[in-house]
Structures are given as structure tokens and as C-alpha cells.
mmCIF file of C-alpha atoms in Angstrom:
data_model
loop_
_atom_site.group_PDB
_atom_site.id
_atom_site.type_symbol
_atom_site.label_atom_id
_atom_site.label_comp_id
_atom_site.label_asym_id
_atom_site.label_seq_id
_atom_site.Cartn_x
_atom_site.Cartn_y
_atom_site.Cartn_z
ATOM 1 C CA MET S 1 21.280 15.200 4.953
ATOM 2 C CA LEU S 2 20.173 12.476 7.377
ATOM 3 C CA ASN S 3 22.565 9.751 8.333
ATOM 4 C CA LEU S 4 21.458 6.150 7.860
ATOM 5 C CA ASN S 5 20.359 5.644 11.494
ATOM 6 C CA CYS S 6 18.193 8.771 11.479
ATOM 7 C CA LEU S 7 16.680 7.850 8.135
ATOM 8 C CA GLU S 8 15.773 4.371 9.385
ATOM 9 C CA TYR S 9 14.176 5.922 12.484
ATOM 10 C CA VAL S 10 12.103 8.305 10.337
ATOM 11 C CA ILE S 11 10.959 5.476 8.061
ATOM 12 C CA ASP S 12 9.948 3.335 11.045
ATOM 13 C CA ALA S 13 8.103 6.229 12.700
ATOM 14 C CA VAL S 14 6.223 7.167 9.525
ATOM 15 C CA THR S 15 5.290 3.529 8.906
ATOM 16 C CA ALA S 16 3.982 3.213 12.476
ATOM 17 C CA LYS S 17 1.867 6.364 12.070
ATOM 18 C CA ILE S 18 0.391 5.051 8.810
ATOM 19 C CA TYR S 19 -0.486 1.682 10.359
ATOM 20 C CA LEU S 20 -2.060 3.341 13.402
ATOM 21 C CA ALA S 21 -4.073 5.782 11.298
ATOM 22 C CA ASN S 22 -5.294 2.910 9.145
ATOM 23 C CA ARG S 23 -6.399 0.886 12.198
ATOM 24 C CA MET S 24 -8.171 3.916 13.669
ATOM 25 C CA ASN S 25 -9.916 4.695 10.363
ATOM 26 C CA GLU S 26 -8.052 8.021 10.097
ATOM 27 C CA LEU S 27 -5.763 7.229 7.175
ATOM 28 C CA GLU S 28 -7.592 9.571 4.796
ATOM 29 C CA HIS S 29 -7.136 12.504 7.196
ATOM 30 C CA LEU S 30 -3.449 11.678 7.701
ATOM 31 C CA LEU S 31 -2.800 11.482 3.960
ATOM 32 C CA GLU S 32 -4.611 14.792 3.427
ATOM 33 C CA SER S 33 -2.584 16.475 6.175
ATOM 34 C CA TRP S 34 0.633 15.254 4.537
ATOM 35 C CA GLY S 35 -0.480 16.512 1.099
ATOM 36 C CA PHE S 36 -1.124 13.101 -0.478
ATOM 37 C CA GLN S 37 -4.707 13.689 -1.658
ATOM 38 C CA GLU S 38 -3.961 11.853 -4.905
ATOM 39 C CA LEU S 39 -3.614 8.617 -2.921
ATOM 40 C CA ILE S 40 -7.154 8.875 -1.553
ATOM 41 C CA LYS S 41 -9.593 7.006 -3.731
ATOM 42 C CA PRO S 42 -13.261 6.172 -3.253
ATOM 43 C CA CYS S 43 -13.810 2.951 -1.365
ATOM 44 C CA THR S 44 -14.814 0.246 -3.808
ATOM 45 C CA SER S 45 -14.605 -2.849 -1.684
ATOM 46 C CA PHE S 46 -14.240 -6.143 -3.493
ATOM 47 C CA TYR S 47 -15.866 -7.878 -0.552
ATOM 48 C CA GLU S 48 -19.358 -6.795 0.383
ATOM 49 C CA THR S 49 -21.223 -8.126 3.371
ATOM 50 C CA CYS S 50 -24.899 -8.862 3.691
ATOM 51 C CA LYS S 51 -26.546 -9.919 6.957
ATOM 52 C CA ASP S 52 -29.115 -11.970 5.030
ATOM 53 C CA GLY S 53 -26.433 -13.705 2.996
ATOM 54 C CA LYS S 54 -25.342 -17.310 3.030
ATOM 55 C CA ILE S 55 -22.023 -18.937 3.833
ATOM 56 C CA VAL S 56 -20.586 -20.841 0.911
ATOM 57 C CA VAL S 57 -17.972 -23.500 1.642
ATOM 58 C CA ILE S 58 -15.689 -24.416 -1.220
ATOM 59 C CA GLY S 59 -13.750 -27.621 -0.800
ATOM 60 C CA ASN S 60 -14.109 -30.162 1.973
ATOM 61 C CA SER S 61 -17.202 -29.251 3.976
ATOM 62 C CA GLN S 62 -17.364 -32.378 6.114
ATOM 63 C CA VAL S 63 -17.977 -31.637 9.799
ATOM 64 C CA PHE S 64 -16.652 -34.019 12.462
ATOM 65 C CA VAL S 65 -18.440 -34.165 15.804
#
């Protein structure tokens, strides 16, 4: 059984690896290698971008020059 200091180190190290994999777009591979395939879901982004889109400002849109 791990003592509290070792357990905290493991948690910090695992968290750092998850953050890094996410930033490097490798989170899916990391989760698969750790056996967490059930956590991988298809990407259904709420926000979609469109280069021909428009910017909508909600609220105060006054511009000071």
C-alpha cells in the first residue's frame, strides 16, 4: 500500500500526463493505452467554427476610439 506522500506524487504525475496528452492532442491514445476506452467518445463540439461566419456581439457593442 502506498503511503500518503507517494500517493500524492502518483496523482500529480498522472494528472500532468493527462494535461500534456490533452494539449498535444494525444489524450485518446493515452486513455486507450491505460485501458479506458469507455471514456473515449465521438467529438460532438458544441462550438463550431465557420470562416465565412459573422461575429455577434451581445451586450454593449460601443467602440471607443
